[in-house]
PDB file of C-alpha atoms in Angstrom:
ATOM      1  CA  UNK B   1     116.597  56.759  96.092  1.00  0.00           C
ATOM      2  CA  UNK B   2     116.707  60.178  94.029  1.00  0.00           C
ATOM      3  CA  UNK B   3     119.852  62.025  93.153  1.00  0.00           C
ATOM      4  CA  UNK B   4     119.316  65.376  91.760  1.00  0.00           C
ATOM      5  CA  UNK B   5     122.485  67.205  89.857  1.00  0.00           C
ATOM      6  CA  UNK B   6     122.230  71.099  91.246  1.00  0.00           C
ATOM      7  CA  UNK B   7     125.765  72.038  89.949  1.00  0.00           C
ATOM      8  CA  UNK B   8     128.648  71.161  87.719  1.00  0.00           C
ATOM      9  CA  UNK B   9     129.134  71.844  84.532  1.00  0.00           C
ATOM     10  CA  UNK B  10     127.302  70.741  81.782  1.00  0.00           C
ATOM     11  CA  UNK B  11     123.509  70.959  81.265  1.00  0.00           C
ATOM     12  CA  UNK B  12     120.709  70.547  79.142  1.00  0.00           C
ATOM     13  CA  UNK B  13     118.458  73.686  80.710  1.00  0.00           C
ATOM     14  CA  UNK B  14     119.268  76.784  79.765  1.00  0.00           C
ATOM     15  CA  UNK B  15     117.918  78.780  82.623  1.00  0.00           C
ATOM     16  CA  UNK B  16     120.575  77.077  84.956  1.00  0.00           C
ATOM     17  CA  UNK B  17     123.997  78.027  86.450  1.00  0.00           C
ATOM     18  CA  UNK B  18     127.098  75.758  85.500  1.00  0.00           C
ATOM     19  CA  UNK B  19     130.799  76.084  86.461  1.00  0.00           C
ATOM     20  CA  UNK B  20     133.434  74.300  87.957  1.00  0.00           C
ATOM     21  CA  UNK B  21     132.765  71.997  90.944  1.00  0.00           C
ATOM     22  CA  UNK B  22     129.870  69.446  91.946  1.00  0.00           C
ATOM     23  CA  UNK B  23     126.731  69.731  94.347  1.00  0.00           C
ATOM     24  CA  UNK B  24     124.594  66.471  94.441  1.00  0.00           C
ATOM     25  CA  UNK B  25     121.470  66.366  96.509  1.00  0.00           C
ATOM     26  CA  UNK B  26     120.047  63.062  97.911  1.00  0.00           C
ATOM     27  CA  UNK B  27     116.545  62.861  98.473  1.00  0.00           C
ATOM     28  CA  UNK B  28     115.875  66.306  99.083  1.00  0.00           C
ATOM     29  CA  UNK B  29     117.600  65.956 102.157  1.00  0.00           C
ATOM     30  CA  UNK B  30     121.553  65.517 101.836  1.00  0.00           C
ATOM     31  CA  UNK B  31     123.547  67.852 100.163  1.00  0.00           C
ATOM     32  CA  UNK B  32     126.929  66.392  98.808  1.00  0.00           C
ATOM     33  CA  UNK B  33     129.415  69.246  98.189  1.00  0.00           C
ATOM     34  CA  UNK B  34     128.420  73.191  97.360  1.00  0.00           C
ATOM     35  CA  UNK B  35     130.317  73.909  93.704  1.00  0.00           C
ATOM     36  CA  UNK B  36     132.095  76.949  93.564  1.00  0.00           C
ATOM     37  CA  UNK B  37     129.171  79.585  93.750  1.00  0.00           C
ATOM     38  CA  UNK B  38     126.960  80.283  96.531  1.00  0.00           C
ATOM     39  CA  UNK B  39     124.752  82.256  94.355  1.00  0.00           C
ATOM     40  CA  UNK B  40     124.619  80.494  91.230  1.00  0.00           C
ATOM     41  CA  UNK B  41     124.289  77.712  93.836  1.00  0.00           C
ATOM     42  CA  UNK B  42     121.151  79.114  95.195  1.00  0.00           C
ATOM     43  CA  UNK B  43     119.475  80.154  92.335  1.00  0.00           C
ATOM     44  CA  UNK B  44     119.433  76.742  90.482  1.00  0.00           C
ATOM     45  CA  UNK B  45     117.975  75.566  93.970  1.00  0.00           C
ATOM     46  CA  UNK B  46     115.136  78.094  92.921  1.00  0.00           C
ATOM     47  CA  UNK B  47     114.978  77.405  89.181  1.00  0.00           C
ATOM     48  CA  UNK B  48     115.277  73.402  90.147  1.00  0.00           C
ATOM     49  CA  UNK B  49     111.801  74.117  93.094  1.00  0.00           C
ATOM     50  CA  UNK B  50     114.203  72.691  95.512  1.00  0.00           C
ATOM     51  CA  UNK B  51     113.350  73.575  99.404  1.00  0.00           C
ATOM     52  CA  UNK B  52     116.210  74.572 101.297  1.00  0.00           C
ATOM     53  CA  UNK B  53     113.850  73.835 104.333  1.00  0.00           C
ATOM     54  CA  UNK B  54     114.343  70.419 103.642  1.00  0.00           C
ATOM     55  CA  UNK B  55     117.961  69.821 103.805  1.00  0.00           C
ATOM     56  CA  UNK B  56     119.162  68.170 107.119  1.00  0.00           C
ATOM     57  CA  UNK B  57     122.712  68.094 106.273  1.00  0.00           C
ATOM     58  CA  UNK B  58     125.853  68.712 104.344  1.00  0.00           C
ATOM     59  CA  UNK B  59     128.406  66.788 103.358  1.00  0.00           C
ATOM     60  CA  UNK B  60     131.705  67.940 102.003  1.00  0.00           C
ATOM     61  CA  UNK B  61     134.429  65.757 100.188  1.00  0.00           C
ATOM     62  CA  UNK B  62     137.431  67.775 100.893  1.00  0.00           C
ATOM     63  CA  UNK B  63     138.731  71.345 101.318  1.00  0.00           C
ATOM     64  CA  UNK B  64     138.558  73.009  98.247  1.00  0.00           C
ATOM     65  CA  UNK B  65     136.859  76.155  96.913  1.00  0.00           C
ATOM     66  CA  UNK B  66     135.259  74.235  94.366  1.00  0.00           C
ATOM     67  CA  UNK B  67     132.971  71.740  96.637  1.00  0.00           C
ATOM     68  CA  UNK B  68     133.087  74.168  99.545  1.00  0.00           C
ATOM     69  CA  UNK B  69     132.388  77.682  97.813  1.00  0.00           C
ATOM     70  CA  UNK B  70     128.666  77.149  97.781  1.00  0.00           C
ATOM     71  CA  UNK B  71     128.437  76.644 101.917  1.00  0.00           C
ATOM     72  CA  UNK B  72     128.625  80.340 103.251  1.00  0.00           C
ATOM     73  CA  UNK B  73     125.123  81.474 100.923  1.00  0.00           C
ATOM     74  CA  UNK B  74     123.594  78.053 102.286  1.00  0.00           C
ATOM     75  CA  UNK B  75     124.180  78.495 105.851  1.00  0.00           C
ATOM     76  CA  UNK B  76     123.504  82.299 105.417  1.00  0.00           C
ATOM     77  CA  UNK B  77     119.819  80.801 104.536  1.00  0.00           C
ATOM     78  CA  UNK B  78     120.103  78.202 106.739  1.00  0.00           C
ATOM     79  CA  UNK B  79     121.633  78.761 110.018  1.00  0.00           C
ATOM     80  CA  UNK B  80     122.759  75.535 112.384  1.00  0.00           C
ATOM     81  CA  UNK B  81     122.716  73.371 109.132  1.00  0.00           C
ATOM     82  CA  UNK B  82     125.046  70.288 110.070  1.00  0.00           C
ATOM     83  CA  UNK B  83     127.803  70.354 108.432  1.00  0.00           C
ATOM     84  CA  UNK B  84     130.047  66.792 107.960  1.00  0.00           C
ATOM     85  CA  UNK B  85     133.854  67.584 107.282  1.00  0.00           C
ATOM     86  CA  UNK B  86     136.700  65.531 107.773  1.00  0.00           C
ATOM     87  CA  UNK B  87     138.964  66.070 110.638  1.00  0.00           C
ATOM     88  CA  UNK B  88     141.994  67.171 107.929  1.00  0.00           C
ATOM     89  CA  UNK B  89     140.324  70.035 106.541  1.00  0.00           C
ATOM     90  CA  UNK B  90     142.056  73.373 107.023  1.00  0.00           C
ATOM     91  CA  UNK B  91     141.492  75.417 110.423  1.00  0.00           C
ATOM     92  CA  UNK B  92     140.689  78.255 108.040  1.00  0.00           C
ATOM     93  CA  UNK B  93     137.564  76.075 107.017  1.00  0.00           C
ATOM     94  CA  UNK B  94     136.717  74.982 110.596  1.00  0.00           C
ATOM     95  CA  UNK B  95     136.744  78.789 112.196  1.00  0.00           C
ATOM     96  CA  UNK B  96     135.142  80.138 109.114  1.00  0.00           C
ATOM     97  CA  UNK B  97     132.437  77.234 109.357  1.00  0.00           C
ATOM     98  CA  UNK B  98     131.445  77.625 113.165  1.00  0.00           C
ATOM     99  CA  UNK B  99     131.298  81.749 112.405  1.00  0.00           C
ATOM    100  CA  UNK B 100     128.925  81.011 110.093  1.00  0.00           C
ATOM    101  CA  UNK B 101     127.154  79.146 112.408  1.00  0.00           C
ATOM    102  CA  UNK B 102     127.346  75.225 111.199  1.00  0.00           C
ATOM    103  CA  UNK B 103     126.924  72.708 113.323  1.00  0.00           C
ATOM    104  CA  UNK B 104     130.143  71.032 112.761  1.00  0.00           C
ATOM    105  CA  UNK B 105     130.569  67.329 112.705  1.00  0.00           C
ATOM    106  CA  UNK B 106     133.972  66.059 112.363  1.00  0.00           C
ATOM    107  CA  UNK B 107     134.364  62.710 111.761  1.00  0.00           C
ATOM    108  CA  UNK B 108     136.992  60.788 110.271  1.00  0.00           C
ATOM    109  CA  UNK B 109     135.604  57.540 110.757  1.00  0.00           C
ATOM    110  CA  UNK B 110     133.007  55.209 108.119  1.00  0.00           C
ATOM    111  CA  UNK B 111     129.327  57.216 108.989  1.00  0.00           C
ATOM    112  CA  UNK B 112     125.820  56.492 108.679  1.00  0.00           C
ATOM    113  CA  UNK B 113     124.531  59.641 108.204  1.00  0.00           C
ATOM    114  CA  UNK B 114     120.828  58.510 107.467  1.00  0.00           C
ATOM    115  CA  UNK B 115     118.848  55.146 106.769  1.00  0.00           C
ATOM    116  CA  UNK B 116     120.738  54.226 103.315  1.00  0.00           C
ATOM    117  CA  UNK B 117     122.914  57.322 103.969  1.00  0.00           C
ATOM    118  CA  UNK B 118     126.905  56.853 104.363  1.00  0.00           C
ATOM    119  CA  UNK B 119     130.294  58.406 104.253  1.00  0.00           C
ATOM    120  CA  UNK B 120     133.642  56.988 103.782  1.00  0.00           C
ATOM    121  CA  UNK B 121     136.355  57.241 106.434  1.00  0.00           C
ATOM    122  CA  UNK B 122     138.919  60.271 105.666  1.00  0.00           C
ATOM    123  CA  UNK B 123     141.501  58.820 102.705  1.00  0.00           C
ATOM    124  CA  UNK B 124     144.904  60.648 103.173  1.00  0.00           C
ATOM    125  CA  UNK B 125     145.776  62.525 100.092  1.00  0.00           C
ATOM    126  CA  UNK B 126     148.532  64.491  99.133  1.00  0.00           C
ATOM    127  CA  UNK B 127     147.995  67.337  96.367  1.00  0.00           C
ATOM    128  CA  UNK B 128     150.499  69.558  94.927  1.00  0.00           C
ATOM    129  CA  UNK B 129     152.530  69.178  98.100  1.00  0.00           C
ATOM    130  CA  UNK B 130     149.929  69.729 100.455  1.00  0.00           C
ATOM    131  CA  UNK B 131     147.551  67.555 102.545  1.00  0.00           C
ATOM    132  CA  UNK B 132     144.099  66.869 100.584  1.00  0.00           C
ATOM    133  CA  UNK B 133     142.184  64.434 102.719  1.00  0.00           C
ATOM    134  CA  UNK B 134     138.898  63.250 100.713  1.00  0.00           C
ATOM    135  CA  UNK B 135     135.836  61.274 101.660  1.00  0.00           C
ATOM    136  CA  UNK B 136     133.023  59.845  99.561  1.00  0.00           C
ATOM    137  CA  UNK B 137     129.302  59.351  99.331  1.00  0.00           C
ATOM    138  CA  UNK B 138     127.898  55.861  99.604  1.00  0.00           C
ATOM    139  CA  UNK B 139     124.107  54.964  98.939  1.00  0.00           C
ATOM    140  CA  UNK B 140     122.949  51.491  99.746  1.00  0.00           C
ATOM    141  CA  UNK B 141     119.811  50.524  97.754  1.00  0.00           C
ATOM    142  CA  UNK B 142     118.374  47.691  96.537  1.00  0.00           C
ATOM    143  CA  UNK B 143     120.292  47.808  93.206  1.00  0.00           C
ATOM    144  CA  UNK B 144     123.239  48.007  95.385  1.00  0.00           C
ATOM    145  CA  UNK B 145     125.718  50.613  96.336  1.00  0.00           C
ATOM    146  CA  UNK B 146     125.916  54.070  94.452  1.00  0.00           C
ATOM    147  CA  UNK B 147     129.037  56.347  95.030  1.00  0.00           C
ATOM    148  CA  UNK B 148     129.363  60.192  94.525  1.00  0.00           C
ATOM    149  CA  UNK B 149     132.782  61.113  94.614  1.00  0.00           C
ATOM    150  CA  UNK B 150     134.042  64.920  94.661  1.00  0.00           C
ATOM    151  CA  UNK B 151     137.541  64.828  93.280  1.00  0.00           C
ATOM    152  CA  UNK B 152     138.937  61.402  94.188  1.00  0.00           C
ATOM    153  CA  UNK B 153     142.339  63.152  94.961  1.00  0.00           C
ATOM    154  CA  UNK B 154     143.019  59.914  96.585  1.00  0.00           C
ATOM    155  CA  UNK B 155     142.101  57.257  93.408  1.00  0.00           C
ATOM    156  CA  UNK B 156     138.651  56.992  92.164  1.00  0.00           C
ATOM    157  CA  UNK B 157     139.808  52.886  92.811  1.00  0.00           C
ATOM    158  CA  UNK B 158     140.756  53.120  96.034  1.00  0.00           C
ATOM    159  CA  UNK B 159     137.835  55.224  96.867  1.00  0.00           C
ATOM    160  CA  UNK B 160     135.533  52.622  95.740  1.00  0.00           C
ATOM    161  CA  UNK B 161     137.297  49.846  96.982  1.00  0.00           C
ATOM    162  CA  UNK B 162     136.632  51.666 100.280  1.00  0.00           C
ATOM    163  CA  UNK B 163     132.874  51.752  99.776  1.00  0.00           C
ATOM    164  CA  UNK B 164     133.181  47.687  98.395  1.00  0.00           C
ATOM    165  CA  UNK B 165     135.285  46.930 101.731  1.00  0.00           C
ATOM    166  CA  UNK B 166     132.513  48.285 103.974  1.00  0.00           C
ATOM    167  CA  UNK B 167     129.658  46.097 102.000  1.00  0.00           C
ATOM    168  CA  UNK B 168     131.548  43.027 100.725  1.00  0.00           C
ATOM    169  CA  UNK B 169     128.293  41.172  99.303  1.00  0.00           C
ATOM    170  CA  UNK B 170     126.385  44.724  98.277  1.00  0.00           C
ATOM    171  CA  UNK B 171     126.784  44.656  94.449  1.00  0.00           C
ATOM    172  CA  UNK B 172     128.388  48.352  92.961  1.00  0.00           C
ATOM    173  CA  UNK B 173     125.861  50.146  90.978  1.00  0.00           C
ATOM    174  CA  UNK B 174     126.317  53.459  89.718  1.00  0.00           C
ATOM    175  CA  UNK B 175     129.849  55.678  89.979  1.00  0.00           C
ATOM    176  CA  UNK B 176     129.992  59.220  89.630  1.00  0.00           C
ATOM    177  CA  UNK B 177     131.092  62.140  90.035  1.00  0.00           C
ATOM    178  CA  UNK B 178     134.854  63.686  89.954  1.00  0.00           C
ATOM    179  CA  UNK B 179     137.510  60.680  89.144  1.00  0.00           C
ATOM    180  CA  UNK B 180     140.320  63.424  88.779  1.00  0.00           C
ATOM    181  CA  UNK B 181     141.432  61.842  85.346  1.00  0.00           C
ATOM    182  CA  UNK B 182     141.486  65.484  83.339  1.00  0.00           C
ATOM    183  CA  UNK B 183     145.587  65.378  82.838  1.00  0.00           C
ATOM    184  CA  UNK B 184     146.025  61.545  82.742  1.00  0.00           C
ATOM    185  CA  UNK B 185     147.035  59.660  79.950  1.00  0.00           C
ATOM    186  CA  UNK B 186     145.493  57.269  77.752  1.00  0.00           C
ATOM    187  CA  UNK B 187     146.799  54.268  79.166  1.00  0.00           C
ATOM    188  CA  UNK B 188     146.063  55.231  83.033  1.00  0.00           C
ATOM    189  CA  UNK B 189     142.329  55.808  81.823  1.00  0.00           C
ATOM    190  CA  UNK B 190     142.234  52.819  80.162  1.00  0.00           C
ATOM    191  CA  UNK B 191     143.292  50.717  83.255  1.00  0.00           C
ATOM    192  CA  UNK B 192     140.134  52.300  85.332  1.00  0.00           C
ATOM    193  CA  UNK B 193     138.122  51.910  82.739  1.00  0.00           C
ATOM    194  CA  UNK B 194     138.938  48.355  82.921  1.00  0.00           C
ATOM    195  CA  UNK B 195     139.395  47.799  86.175  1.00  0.00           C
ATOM    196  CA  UNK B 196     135.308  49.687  86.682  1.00  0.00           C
ATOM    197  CA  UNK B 197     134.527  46.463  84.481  1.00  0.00           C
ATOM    198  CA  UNK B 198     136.112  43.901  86.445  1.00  0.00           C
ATOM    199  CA  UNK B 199     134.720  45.297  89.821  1.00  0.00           C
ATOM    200  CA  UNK B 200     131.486  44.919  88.299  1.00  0.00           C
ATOM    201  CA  UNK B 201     129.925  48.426  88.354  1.00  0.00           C
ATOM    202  CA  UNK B 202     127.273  48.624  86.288  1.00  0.00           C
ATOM    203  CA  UNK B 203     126.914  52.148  85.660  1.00  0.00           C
ATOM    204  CA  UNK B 204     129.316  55.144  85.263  1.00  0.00           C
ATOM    205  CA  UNK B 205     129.065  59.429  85.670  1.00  0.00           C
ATOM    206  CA  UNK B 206     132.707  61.090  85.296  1.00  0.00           C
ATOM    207  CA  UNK B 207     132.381  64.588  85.570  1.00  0.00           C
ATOM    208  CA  UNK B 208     133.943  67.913  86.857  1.00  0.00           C
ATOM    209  CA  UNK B 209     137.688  67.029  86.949  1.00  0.00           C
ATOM    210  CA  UNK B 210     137.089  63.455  85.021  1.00  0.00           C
ATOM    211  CA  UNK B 211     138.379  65.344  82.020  1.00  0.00           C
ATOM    212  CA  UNK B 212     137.157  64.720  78.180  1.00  0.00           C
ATOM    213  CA  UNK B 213     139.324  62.123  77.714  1.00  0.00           C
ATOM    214  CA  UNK B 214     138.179  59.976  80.559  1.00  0.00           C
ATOM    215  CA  UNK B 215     134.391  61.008  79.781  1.00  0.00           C
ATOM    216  CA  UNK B 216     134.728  60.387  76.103  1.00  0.00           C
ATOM    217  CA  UNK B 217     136.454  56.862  76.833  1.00  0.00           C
ATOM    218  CA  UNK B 218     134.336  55.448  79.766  1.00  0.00           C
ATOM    219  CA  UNK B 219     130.969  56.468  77.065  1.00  0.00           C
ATOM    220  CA  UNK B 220     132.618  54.288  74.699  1.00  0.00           C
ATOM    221  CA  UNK B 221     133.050  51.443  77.317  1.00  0.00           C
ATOM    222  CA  UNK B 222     129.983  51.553  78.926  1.00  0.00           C
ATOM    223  CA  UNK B 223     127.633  52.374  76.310  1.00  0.00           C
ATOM    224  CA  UNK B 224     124.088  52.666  77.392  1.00  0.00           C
ATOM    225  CA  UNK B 225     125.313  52.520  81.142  1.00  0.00           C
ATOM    226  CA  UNK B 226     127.549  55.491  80.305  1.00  0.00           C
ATOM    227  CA  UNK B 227     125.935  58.411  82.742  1.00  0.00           C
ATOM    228  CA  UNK B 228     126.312  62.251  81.367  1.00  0.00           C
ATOM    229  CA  UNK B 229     125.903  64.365  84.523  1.00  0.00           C
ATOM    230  CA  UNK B 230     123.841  67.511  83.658  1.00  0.00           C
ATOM    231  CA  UNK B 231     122.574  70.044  86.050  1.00  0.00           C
ATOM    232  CA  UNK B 232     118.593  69.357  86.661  1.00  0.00           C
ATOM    233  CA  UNK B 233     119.005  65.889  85.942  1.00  0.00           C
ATOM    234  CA  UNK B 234     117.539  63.658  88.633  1.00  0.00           C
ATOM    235  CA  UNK B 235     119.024  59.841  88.872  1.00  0.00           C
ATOM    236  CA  UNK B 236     116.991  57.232  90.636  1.00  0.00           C
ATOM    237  CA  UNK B 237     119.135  54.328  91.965  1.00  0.00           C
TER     238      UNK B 237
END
């Protein structure tokens, strides 16, 4: 299974957009999370040759400008595009969505969304005082099981454990994404760092709101397993 990295905020191409949020597609036909910047968002889909044709469906961690910025230029493009959120995102979002005319699925339930293809239930999360409900990406493949995060608001631990819980006796492959680490301290990295190890995932990607700290200590850890995300990069897992 392919991901490809279309936006966040490092890269190794030049001609590409960066900035703050993540958008992960899935084999050219899942898109997991928008970044902030439906434009920038659209033109690395054109610098990257990805067809927007091809995309069945969205996916959307959680309700924040940074994953969900990138929607209203999509679905401008591509009208009726289904559109997963959870069932705690914002009535703002949820009007806003259905003007722009997504075909809304809310679900707050464990999904198969295609043939190796799934989404976490909704994990309550609160976040500076205010409801931040979050959901994951989970690939199942025959290395085992790959999960994208957005933020992981919630834990990046608990948000695995959630993916682990659903496929007991599925080995954990790759992790990445956001783990939410960037104002943590040494010692709290340390323990997921260590705690990756013991739940036997063999690779790891921190990005976005990881934080250099977390990034620079989980490269140290995992060594040639370490993952840098860059926009254009394509994973196969």
């Amino acid at each position: 299974m392919k991901i490809k990295i279309l936006y966040d905020k490092n890269t190794s191409e030049q001609k590409v957009h960066t900035g703050w949020g993540v958008s992960v597609l899935i084999d050219d036909k899942i898109l997991f999370d928008t970044g902030e910047n439906g434009e920038w968002l659209l033109e690395n889909m054109r610098l990257l040759s990805v067809d927007i044709g091809t995309i069945e469906a969205v996916v959307l961690s959680h309700d924040h400008w940074d994953h969900t910025g990138g929607l209203w230029e999509l679905l401008k493009e591509k009208k009726g595009l289904k559109v997963y959120s959870c069932p705690g995102f914002s009535q703002e979002f949820k009007d806003k969505a259905r003007a722009a005319q997504a075909h809304l699925v809310e679900t707050g339930m464990f999904t198969r969304i295609s043939s190796a293809v799934y989404i976490t239930e909704e994990i309550p999360c609160v976040y500076k005082g205010a409801p931040m409900p979050e959901r994951a990406m989970v690939l199942k493949t025959k290395n085992g099981l790959s999960v994208i995060t957005g933020c992981a608001h919630p834990g990046i631990l608990k948000m695995v454990e959630k993916a682990k819980n659903r496929f007991p006796d599925e080995p954990l492959y790759l992790v990445c994404g956001g783990f939410h680490l960037k104002d943590a301290d040494e010692r709290t990295i340390e323990v997921v760092a260590d705690n990756f190890k013991k739940m036997g995932i063999v690779k790891a990607g921190p990005t976005h709101c990881s934080g250099d700290a977390a990034e620079d200590l989980f490269k140290k850890s995992y060594g040639e397993n370490f993952v840098a995300i860059n926009v254009g990069q394509e994973l196969e897992v």
